[in-house]
Coordinates of C-alpha atoms in Angstrom, one line a residue:
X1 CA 95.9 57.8 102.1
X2 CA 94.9 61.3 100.1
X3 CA 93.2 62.4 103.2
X4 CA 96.3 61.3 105.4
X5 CA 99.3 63.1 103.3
X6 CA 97.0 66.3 103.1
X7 CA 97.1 66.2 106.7
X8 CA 100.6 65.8 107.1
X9 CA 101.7 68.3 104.5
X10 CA 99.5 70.6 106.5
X11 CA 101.0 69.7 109.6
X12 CA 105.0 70.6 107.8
X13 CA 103.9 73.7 106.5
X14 CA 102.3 74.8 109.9
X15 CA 105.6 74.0 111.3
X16 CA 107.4 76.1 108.8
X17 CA 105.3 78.9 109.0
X18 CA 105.7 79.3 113.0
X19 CA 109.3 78.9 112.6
X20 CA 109.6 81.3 109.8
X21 CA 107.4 83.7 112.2
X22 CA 109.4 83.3 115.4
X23 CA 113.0 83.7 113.5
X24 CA 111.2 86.8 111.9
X25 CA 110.2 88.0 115.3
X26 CA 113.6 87.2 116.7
X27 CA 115.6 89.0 114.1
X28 CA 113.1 92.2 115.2
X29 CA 113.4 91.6 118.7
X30 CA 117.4 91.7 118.9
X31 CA 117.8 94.7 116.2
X32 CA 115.5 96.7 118.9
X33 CA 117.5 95.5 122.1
X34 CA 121.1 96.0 120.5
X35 CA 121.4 99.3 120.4
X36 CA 120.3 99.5 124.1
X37 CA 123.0 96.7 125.1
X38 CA 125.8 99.3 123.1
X39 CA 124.0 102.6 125.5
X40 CA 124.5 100.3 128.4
X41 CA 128.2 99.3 127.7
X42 CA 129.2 102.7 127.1
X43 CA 127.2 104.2 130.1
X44 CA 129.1 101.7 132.3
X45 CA 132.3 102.5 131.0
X46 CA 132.0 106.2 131.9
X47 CA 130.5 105.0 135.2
X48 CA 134.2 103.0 135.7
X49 CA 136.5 105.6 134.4

């Protein structure tokens, strides 16, 4: 049973940890692209006008 909760506390905190990364990736990912979406919103608007 020792063996088998080691196992599955293992398996939780894998779990965590990817999540934790891929959130922490993602939060990166859409401060880097923002900015771009704002250039490209005010590029089109002079485009229109």
């Amino acid at each position: 049973m020792g063996i088998y909760f080691l196992w599955r506390l293992g398996m939780v905190i894998v779990i965590l940890a990817s999540f934790a990364l891929f959130v922490f990736i993602y939060n990166k990912v859409t401060k880097h692209i923002h900015p771009m979406q704002k250039y490209d919103v005010q590029v089109q608007k002079r485009r229109d006008s």
